[in-house]
């Protein structure tokens, strides 16, 4: 298999993916993960085709039952007739695909359902990291016709919270045993959560966790004022609370759409993405200068005082620009 | 007072500073701290004039007695007839000048000595931070004719260790009460130290601290192989150990110069500085695009799907290049 697809490949794969060819979609996602010119080409082609998908981020500490909850949510969405795509985001894993999904028993219920596409995603060499790879993957799934895209993170690292928090609706999963509201505050979860789920609600301590969350939320200044995140109790393994979770998500979606909040969020996200692409491309130039030996030449000239660092970087910048792809 | 100096100002100030005008030198340092075109202009002019100064970084935990030790070192260097400049580096202070130096009783001994120039330095708006401002300040002091430049940091934050560690010889100051070698290892001090000082050596625990340092050093892989950092005991308040410290510094200087290590260090530093200037200038372009509204225009076009993020950043990059100063 070639490591990059040329324009014709991409066009053919995209046409196939849009006609329901899941292998073509999976191949395109691998190219997006890898970054570079193929990912950019896919982005250019998918961007005009999308805009209809709604994204839901699902984050929370490991062991909170996020995959089981996601599995339940898939079922509830499928019951409405909608197709669903899931991206399981794992910034730590160097590999994507099979391994992680092996554990996802609840999700495997949907493995034979043509209306469900599940894929775990790492970044494999995408220099912009998940912050750039995720919106590209979402754009692709959107273009492939999935009206719901669930972004489930493996843990609650900074990157994962950013990725999940960049969804249209962000669901934060906690458990009675997980700790108090202070921990949620420290992790920055109170600011990004649109819906809280206290999962494993059959365990003791649910009421305390709910009270903790409520009192911490009262003290939190949230970016989208006017929405108070509902707290949903669930026992995902027993299928309890899933309907309530979907209701909370659709309530939030309706509120966002009616008040102009969805447009504002997407506009802010577009600016973030542009800024990230710009910074990434500029850094790429510095890396190219290093690889190409241009920096070594400049360093020698500076050390021998044939030039000064500012004149040398002027010259480097000019050369980088001429060589830009 | 204008916020930036034009070329004539800079040239005049530099001429005056090189003739021994301390007020002119102080004014130039303020311009360097502030960054921007004046700092760059000063850099261009001072770069060809220097190369003779030797820099000594002095770092360690707050309260370890670094200023007293630096004061002692000034005296020992002055006794050899050499002029000495001191930059007290404080990344946390938004101001430079008087405040911090008020505490520096030992250094004030030298306040009336024309051969000593002491100045504390923050970054006040220099967007490249201390990593860029410090080499610029060193270059200026070098051009002003100081053969010794001491870089004393206030604490042991990451930035301060980087700055002190980028000197020709780096002195790390610990105290018997400061803790064990593990702490030094954690702070990354074992890798940057060329000379250790156990200051306040009249207190109990000196032998233990020395043993700790020695055993940690044995387990440390240092970048410049072949030099084992000597450990000097000092009681700076009583003037004890200062001569031994200066001997350790000059031993290290001799070793570095003879083995080519000085050249290698300066070459690595020149590459670091070029890379930092390059990255800083590229980031500056992104900031200009944001201020100039170019990013907003691109965002609107992307949201309305008149263009895609990659074509939009292509266009932004072209415009940024045309507008580069």
XYZ file of C-alpha atoms in Angstrom:
650
model
C 0.000 0.000 0.000
C 1.498 3.379 -0.928
C 2.127 5.812 1.938
C 0.292 8.637 0.235
C -2.549 8.838 -2.223
C -2.409 10.995 -5.305
C -5.297 13.265 -6.244
C -7.072 10.600 -8.318
C -6.857 8.062 -5.500
C -8.351 10.529 -3.068
C -11.160 11.471 -5.411
C -11.994 7.833 -6.122
C -11.841 6.840 -2.450
C -14.033 9.771 -1.473
C -16.652 8.923 -4.085
C -16.685 5.315 -2.852
C -16.897 6.393 0.802
C -19.850 8.644 0.012
C -21.601 5.698 -1.651
C -21.238 3.682 1.554
C -17.904 1.883 0.979
C -16.607 1.532 4.538
C -13.174 0.234 3.513
C -12.665 3.376 1.409
C -13.708 5.538 4.365
C -11.298 3.680 6.667
C -8.485 4.160 4.140
C -9.204 7.894 3.919
C -9.162 8.167 7.725
C -5.731 6.496 7.795
C -4.483 9.093 5.317
C -5.921 11.881 7.497
C -4.204 10.439 10.572
C -0.910 10.425 8.736
C -1.165 14.105 7.836
C 0.797 15.743 5.039
C -0.324 16.471 1.514
C -2.845 13.613 1.270
C -4.632 14.777 4.427
C -4.661 18.314 3.063
C -6.031 17.110 -0.277
C -8.800 15.181 1.504
C -9.591 18.281 3.547
C -9.862 20.447 0.451
C -12.256 17.969 -1.146
C -14.433 17.210 1.885
C -14.789 20.755 3.190
C -17.424 21.897 0.649
C -19.390 18.647 1.071
C -20.112 18.884 4.807
C -21.711 21.065 7.426
C -24.676 18.905 8.351
C -23.139 16.629 10.974
C -23.555 17.276 14.684
C -20.605 16.356 16.922
C -20.815 15.101 20.489
C -17.650 14.901 22.605
C -17.550 12.311 25.385
C -14.776 12.634 27.927
C -14.039 11.618 31.500
C -11.532 9.700 33.597
C -10.463 6.212 32.472
C -12.781 3.592 33.936
C -15.780 5.928 34.064
C -17.556 3.733 31.527
C -17.329 6.040 28.539
C -17.324 3.290 25.871
C -20.298 1.532 27.393
C -22.130 4.834 27.510
C -21.118 5.567 23.924
C -22.372 2.121 22.934
C -25.719 2.915 24.544
C -25.879 6.261 22.821
C -25.231 4.619 19.445
C -28.224 2.353 20.062
C -30.473 5.247 21.063
C -29.481 7.264 17.999
C -29.888 4.280 15.671
C -33.416 3.833 17.071
C -34.232 7.260 15.595
C -33.052 5.997 12.193
C -29.929 8.186 12.047
C -26.514 6.851 11.062
C -23.727 7.275 13.643
C -19.936 7.537 13.400
C -17.653 7.174 16.429
C -14.052 8.342 16.661
C -12.252 6.953 19.710
C -9.458 9.452 20.330
C -6.259 8.175 21.898
C -3.353 10.619 21.909
C -1.047 8.131 23.619
C -1.411 5.238 21.231
C 1.003 5.094 18.314
C -1.356 2.746 16.500
C -4.930 3.001 15.410
C -7.440 0.410 14.442
C -8.039 -2.965 16.005
C -6.297 -3.128 19.350
C -8.267 -0.620 21.319
C -11.585 -1.608 19.815
C -11.104 -5.167 21.040
C -12.174 -4.005 24.487
C -15.216 -2.196 23.299
C -17.691 -4.977 23.864
C -20.718 -2.721 23.961
C -19.697 -1.079 20.733
C -19.192 -4.427 19.056
C -22.940 -4.951 19.321
C -23.037 -2.513 16.444
C -20.226 -4.088 14.431
C -22.616 -5.613 11.883
C -24.828 -2.526 11.608
C -24.142 -0.719 8.329
C -25.445 2.509 9.847
C -22.639 2.583 12.416
C -18.971 3.351 11.717
C -16.530 2.997 14.620
C -12.898 3.832 14.383
C -10.190 4.601 16.893
C -7.820 7.363 15.985
C -4.250 8.164 16.952
C -2.142 10.695 15.115
C 0.579 8.579 13.495
C 2.871 11.268 12.253
C 0.309 14.031 11.777
C 2.560 16.891 12.845
C -0.387 19.062 13.850
C -1.432 16.394 16.342
C -4.994 15.625 17.330
C -5.929 19.307 17.399
C -5.549 19.346 13.618
C -6.282 15.706 12.778
C -9.657 15.586 14.564
C -11.451 18.356 12.636
C -10.105 16.808 9.426
C -11.519 13.410 10.390
C -14.856 14.988 11.406
C -15.029 16.760 8.041
C -14.488 13.446 6.273
C -17.178 11.598 8.258
C -19.496 14.553 7.682
C -18.875 14.372 3.921
C -19.472 10.602 4.085
C -22.990 11.355 5.294
C -22.968 10.639 9.035
C -25.355 13.109 10.758
C -23.997 12.204 14.236
C -20.300 12.031 15.055
C -19.326 10.943 18.561
C -15.800 11.844 19.696
C -14.922 9.625 22.613
C -11.613 10.211 24.399
C -9.696 7.533 26.267
C -8.650 9.742 29.182
C -8.851 13.345 30.404
C -5.490 14.741 29.385
C -5.240 18.330 28.209
C -5.369 17.357 24.546
C -8.323 15.060 25.042
C -10.314 17.727 26.880
C -9.531 20.177 24.089
C -10.649 17.721 21.445
C -13.849 16.682 23.245
C -14.508 20.303 24.251
C -14.378 21.328 20.592
C -17.530 19.311 19.850
C -20.960 20.901 19.423
C -22.120 19.253 22.664
C -19.617 17.980 25.219
C -20.588 15.222 27.631
C -18.429 14.748 30.736
C -18.692 11.379 32.450
C -17.931 11.036 36.155
C -18.609 8.239 38.641
C -19.587 8.257 42.319
C -16.149 6.897 43.154
C -14.334 9.292 40.848
C -13.827 12.042 43.406
C -15.374 15.362 44.199
C -16.212 18.390 42.110
C -12.858 19.939 42.907
C -11.182 17.317 40.734
C -13.515 18.090 37.854
C -12.716 21.773 38.302
C -8.975 21.115 38.336
C -9.159 19.100 35.150
C -10.980 21.986 33.443
C -14.065 19.842 32.904
C -16.593 22.291 34.377
C -15.862 24.823 31.642
C -16.253 22.394 28.746
C -19.169 20.240 29.982
C -22.569 20.840 28.398
C -23.992 17.691 29.959
C -22.738 15.758 32.986
C -23.311 12.045 33.360
C -22.840 10.358 36.721
C -22.333 6.846 35.449
C -22.373 3.707 37.618
C -25.194 5.400 39.516
C -26.009 2.093 41.228
C -22.953 2.648 43.408
C -23.043 4.577 46.703
C -22.196 8.282 46.764
C -24.261 9.441 43.769
C -26.095 12.147 45.706
C -22.837 13.550 47.105
C -21.214 13.627 43.670
C -24.267 15.395 42.248
C -24.227 17.969 45.075
C -20.480 18.519 44.575
C -20.926 19.071 40.858
C -23.851 21.447 41.402
C -21.998 23.605 43.897
C -18.852 23.721 41.749
C -20.933 24.637 38.699
C -22.464 27.554 40.606
C -18.974 28.968 41.103
C -17.869 28.425 37.507
C -17.988 31.091 34.851
C -18.902 29.285 31.655
C -18.193 30.633 28.205
C -21.712 30.144 26.786
C -23.781 31.898 29.363
C -27.370 30.862 29.876
C -26.934 27.097 29.684
C -26.749 25.221 32.950
C -25.345 21.732 32.287
C -27.878 19.107 33.341
C -26.625 16.186 35.435
C -27.849 12.815 34.184
C -27.602 9.689 36.333
C -26.888 6.534 34.362
C -25.960 2.906 34.730
C -24.739 2.319 31.230
C -24.099 -1.406 31.691
C -27.829 -1.858 32.425
C -28.907 0.574 29.720
C -30.275 2.976 32.349
C -30.121 6.717 31.789
C -29.283 6.474 28.073
C -32.625 7.924 26.924
C -32.205 10.760 29.445
C -28.680 11.392 28.129
C -29.901 11.614 24.538
C -32.674 13.982 25.652
C -30.122 16.203 27.423
C -27.963 16.242 24.271
C -30.869 17.120 21.961
C -32.088 19.775 24.455
C -28.648 21.345 24.353
C -28.558 21.109 20.578
C -31.937 22.854 20.309
C -30.828 25.576 22.759
C -27.538 26.107 20.875
C -29.219 26.282 17.484
C -32.020 28.623 18.590
C -29.756 31.101 20.399
C -27.042 31.366 17.754
C -24.602 29.537 20.034
C -23.925 26.794 17.505
C -22.879 29.340 14.901
C -20.634 31.097 17.446
C -18.981 27.838 18.498
C -18.344 26.763 14.943
C -16.973 30.185 14.067
C -14.573 30.096 17.027
C -13.526 26.579 16.035
C -12.871 27.668 12.452
C -10.602 30.453 13.721
C -8.778 28.007 16.038
C -8.239 25.613 13.173
C -6.924 28.329 10.845
C -4.541 29.537 13.548
C -3.331 25.956 14.169
C -2.795 25.271 10.472
C -0.920 28.542 10.080
C 1.360 27.890 13.067
C 1.915 24.306 11.941
C 2.889 25.356 8.429
C 5.256 28.005 9.735
C 6.908 25.494 12.076
C 7.154 23.116 9.173
C 9.289 25.699 7.396
C 11.689 25.883 10.328
C 11.973 22.088 10.300
C 12.645 22.133 6.577
C 15.358 24.761 7.062
C 16.992 22.500 9.645
C 16.787 19.405 7.475
C 18.010 21.223 4.392
C 21.109 22.475 6.210
C 20.142 26.130 5.715
C 20.276 26.699 9.463
C 23.791 25.227 9.657
C 25.010 27.591 6.964
C 23.490 30.562 8.731
C 25.004 29.486 12.035
C 28.496 29.312 10.554
C 28.097 32.776 9.029
C 26.907 34.186 12.371
C 29.745 32.580 14.342
C 32.330 33.926 11.911
C 30.589 37.309 12.209
C 30.105 37.492 8.456
C 26.474 38.282 9.285
C 24.277 38.872 12.344
C 21.389 36.653 13.514
C 18.691 39.051 12.244
C 20.116 39.458 8.771
C 20.662 35.676 8.714
C 17.013 34.983 9.620
C 15.848 37.555 7.038
C 17.737 35.531 4.475
C 16.432 32.213 5.831
C 12.848 33.506 5.735
C 13.244 34.581 2.122
C 14.581 31.162 1.178
C 11.846 29.353 3.117
C 9.188 31.332 1.306
C 10.593 30.604 -2.118
C 10.622 26.912 -1.320
C 7.109 26.750 0.156
C 4.771 24.177 -1.289
C 10.740 59.251 26.412
C 9.866 57.630 23.072
C 9.052 53.916 23.133
C 11.542 53.086 20.414
C 14.777 54.593 19.197
C 15.455 55.274 15.549
C 18.686 54.169 13.916
C 20.550 57.399 14.733
C 19.578 57.173 18.400
C 20.843 53.620 18.595
C 24.113 54.457 16.895
C 24.695 57.444 19.162
C 23.810 55.530 22.309
C 26.057 52.649 21.338
C 28.995 54.950 20.688
C 28.456 56.588 24.072
C 28.103 53.207 25.841
C 31.366 51.996 24.284
C 33.078 55.127 25.598
C 31.952 54.256 29.125
C 28.624 56.152 29.356
C 26.665 53.944 31.768
C 23.376 55.804 31.312
C 23.571 55.159 27.559
C 24.259 51.469 28.224
C 21.301 51.277 30.626
C 19.062 52.919 28.040
C 20.164 50.435 25.361
C 19.459 47.541 27.731
C 15.934 48.876 28.282
C 15.413 48.904 24.523
C 16.687 45.323 24.298
C 14.288 44.254 27.067
C 11.412 45.793 25.192
C 12.197 43.869 22.011
C 10.954 44.844 18.575
C 12.783 46.764 15.881
C 15.026 48.759 18.257
C 16.279 45.581 19.915
C 16.911 44.074 16.502
C 18.742 47.205 15.365
C 20.941 47.105 18.487
C 21.622 43.422 17.817
C 22.689 44.092 14.245
C 25.080 46.799 15.394
C 26.574 45.018 18.420
C 27.033 41.587 16.852
C 30.185 42.437 14.862
C 31.702 44.263 17.856
C 31.730 41.399 20.346
C 32.991 37.888 20.884
C 35.514 38.531 23.626
C 33.292 38.368 26.712
C 33.086 35.246 28.852
C 29.690 34.505 30.423
C 29.113 32.829 33.773
C 25.592 31.684 34.727
C 24.760 31.512 38.431
C 21.587 29.665 39.367
C 20.110 27.882 42.371
C 17.109 27.911 44.678
C 15.931 31.235 46.155
C 17.663 31.867 49.454
C 20.792 29.947 48.490
C 22.782 33.181 48.657
C 23.341 33.684 44.941
C 23.578 37.501 45.092
C 26.032 37.446 47.976
C 28.122 34.927 46.075
C 27.861 37.021 42.910
C 28.939 40.065 44.928
C 31.983 38.140 46.144
C 32.787 37.004 42.618
C 32.628 40.598 41.372
C 35.218 41.556 43.984
C 37.514 38.663 43.064
C 37.295 39.493 39.345
C 37.856 43.211 39.970
C 40.991 42.296 41.953
C 42.393 40.899 38.670
C 41.738 44.279 37.031
C 38.926 43.050 34.753
C 35.642 44.913 34.363
C 32.477 42.967 35.253
C 28.843 43.223 34.150
C 26.026 41.473 36.003
C 22.572 40.719 34.632
C 20.126 39.640 37.325
C 17.527 37.667 35.409
C 13.972 37.679 36.756
C 11.380 36.166 34.449
C 8.549 36.839 36.898
C 9.083 40.552 37.439
C 7.212 42.869 35.098
C 9.659 45.636 35.978
C 13.387 45.947 35.810
C 15.794 48.254 37.528
C 15.680 49.446 41.084
C 13.316 47.281 43.090
C 15.158 44.013 43.016
C 18.584 45.548 43.352
C 17.526 47.188 46.628
C 18.080 43.829 48.319
C 21.465 43.268 46.832
C 23.475 44.662 49.681
C 26.663 42.833 48.748
C 26.439 44.035 45.199
C 25.916 47.601 46.345
C 29.468 47.537 47.618
C 30.333 47.863 43.954
C 27.814 50.592 43.163
C 30.453 53.283 42.982
C 32.969 51.197 41.044
C 33.096 52.320 37.404
C 34.400 48.901 36.406
C 31.185 47.197 37.519
C 27.826 47.402 35.775
C 24.867 45.745 37.518
C 21.449 45.575 36.034
C 18.400 43.428 36.657
C 16.512 42.310 33.626
C 12.935 41.295 33.026
C 11.464 40.980 29.557
C 8.892 43.804 29.445
C 7.121 42.981 26.248
C 9.984 41.221 24.468
C 7.879 38.623 22.702
C 10.757 36.200 22.407
C 11.083 36.181 26.210
C 14.308 35.788 28.135
C 15.548 33.113 25.754
C 15.904 35.802 23.089
C 16.433 38.905 25.246
C 19.377 37.474 27.206
C 21.746 36.778 24.288
C 20.896 40.234 22.947
C 21.775 41.834 26.296
C 24.987 39.788 26.514
C 25.958 40.914 23.018
C 25.436 44.534 24.068
C 27.526 44.229 27.254
C 30.184 42.416 25.231
C 30.249 45.265 22.701
C 30.433 47.741 25.594
C 33.713 46.120 26.572
C 32.944 43.943 29.608
C 35.158 40.829 29.480
C 33.124 39.080 32.217
C 29.331 38.881 32.166
C 27.628 37.201 35.119
C 24.061 36.010 34.544
C 22.440 35.542 37.927
C 18.927 34.094 38.070
C 16.472 34.761 40.871
C 15.085 31.224 41.065
C 15.387 27.829 39.391
C 12.412 27.838 37.046
C 12.716 26.173 33.658
C 13.462 29.444 31.887
C 16.062 30.479 34.449
C 17.898 27.168 34.187
C 17.881 27.485 30.404
C 19.252 31.018 30.572
C 21.948 30.249 33.149
C 22.720 26.959 31.405
C 23.392 28.832 28.160
C 26.413 30.571 29.705
C 30.001 29.523 28.966
C 30.381 28.299 32.556
C 27.318 27.528 34.692
C 27.566 27.676 38.481
C 24.826 25.953 40.487
C 24.469 27.064 44.106
C 22.992 24.743 46.717
C 22.942 24.879 50.521
C 23.221 22.175 53.185
C 19.572 22.754 54.046
C 18.444 22.837 50.435
C 17.758 19.131 50.136
C 19.416 16.154 48.597
C 20.900 15.466 45.197
C 17.589 14.055 43.996
C 16.139 17.564 44.067
C 19.014 18.890 42.009
C 18.482 16.049 39.555
C 14.754 16.755 39.327
C 15.341 20.424 38.643
C 17.670 19.484 35.769
C 20.628 21.128 37.505
C 23.046 18.201 37.255
C 23.080 18.426 33.467
C 23.782 22.161 33.303
C 26.201 22.590 36.232
C 29.881 23.053 35.407
C 30.687 24.062 38.976
C 28.712 23.347 42.145
C 28.870 25.643 45.155
C 27.625 24.467 48.534
C 27.039 27.863 50.049
C 26.381 28.530 53.756
C 28.940 25.798 54.396
C 29.105 26.843 58.060
C 25.765 25.105 58.562
C 25.408 21.414 59.441
C 24.933 18.845 56.698
C 27.629 20.005 54.258
C 29.325 16.620 54.024
C 25.995 14.868 53.339
C 25.062 17.348 50.638
C 28.470 16.916 49.022
C 28.140 13.118 49.109
C 24.634 13.347 47.651
C 25.798 15.555 44.803
C 28.761 13.304 44.073
C 26.684 10.156 43.881
C 24.031 11.832 41.732
C 26.722 13.181 39.415
C 28.118 9.670 38.943
C 24.742 8.591 37.599
C 24.289 11.591 35.312
C 25.137 11.615 31.642
C 26.461 15.077 30.944
C 26.531 16.638 27.492
C 30.210 17.733 27.579
C 31.911 14.524 28.490
C 35.214 14.655 30.264
C 34.488 17.452 32.707
C 33.512 16.469 36.220
C 31.939 19.480 37.957
C 33.988 20.389 41.041
C 32.090 21.039 44.263
C 33.218 24.206 46.064
C 32.286 24.888 49.689
C 31.661 28.545 50.441
C 30.346 30.890 53.095
C 29.750 33.865 50.883
C 28.690 36.207 53.722
C 32.147 35.746 55.262
C 33.931 35.877 51.909
C 35.016 32.245 52.277
C 35.318 30.036 49.221
C 35.174 32.896 46.716
C 38.778 32.463 45.555
C 38.173 28.721 45.184
C 35.028 29.439 43.137
C 36.909 31.753 40.784
C 39.647 29.117 40.427
C 37.009 26.493 39.546
C 35.499 28.845 36.948
C 38.837 29.673 35.338
C 39.824 25.962 35.390
C 36.625 25.168 33.526
C 37.220 28.022 31.106
C 40.723 26.742 30.362
C 39.429 23.186 29.865
C 36.629 24.386 27.558
C 38.938 26.551 25.478
C 41.685 23.932 25.139
C 39.361 21.070 24.163
C 37.218 22.945 21.650
C 34.243 22.784 24.002
C 33.818 26.549 24.094
C 33.525 26.674 20.332
C 31.018 23.807 20.355
C 28.903 25.459 23.056
C 28.847 28.767 21.261
C 28.003 27.099 17.987
C 25.069 25.229 19.578
C 23.913 28.478 21.169
C 24.069 30.307 17.853
C 21.865 27.622 16.283
C 19.423 27.829 19.217
C 19.215 31.577 18.849
C 18.641 31.414 15.098
C 15.893 28.839 15.589
C 14.265 30.992 18.299
C 14.409 34.140 16.176
C 12.956 32.276 13.223
C 10.076 30.786 15.231
C 9.440 34.131 16.918
C 9.271 35.977 13.610
C 6.938 33.390 12.135
C 4.653 33.627 15.176
C 4.780 37.370 14.896
C 3.257 37.021 11.464
C 0.343 35.003 12.820
C -0.252 37.696 15.452
C -0.168 40.372 12.778
C -2.697 38.434 10.698
C -4.981 38.312 13.736
C -4.599 41.997 14.531
C -5.035 43.025 10.906
C -8.316 41.113 10.633
C -6.963 38.808 7.910
C -7.791 35.775 10.050
C -11.386 36.976 10.537
C -11.837 37.357 6.799
C -10.472 33.867 6.202
C -12.695 32.430 8.920
C -15.828 33.924 7.374
C -14.876 32.545 3.964
C -14.274 29.086 5.453
C -17.554 29.075 7.380
C -19.510 30.080 4.290
C -17.613 27.358 2.417
C -16.386 29.832 -0.170
C -12.946 28.367 0.555
C -11.371 25.582 2.626
C -8.928 26.020 5.543
C -5.884 25.007 3.486
C -6.551 27.311 0.570
C -7.329 30.045 3.111
C -4.001 29.556 4.918
C -2.165 29.460 1.558
C -3.656 32.868 0.873
C -2.885 34.129 4.404
C 0.731 32.984 4.106
C 1.137 34.802 0.805
C -0.257 37.995 2.298
C 1.894 37.663 5.423
C 5.007 37.303 3.292
C 4.233 40.379 1.251
C 3.730 42.399 4.421
C 6.865 41.198 6.206
C 9.192 43.848 7.565
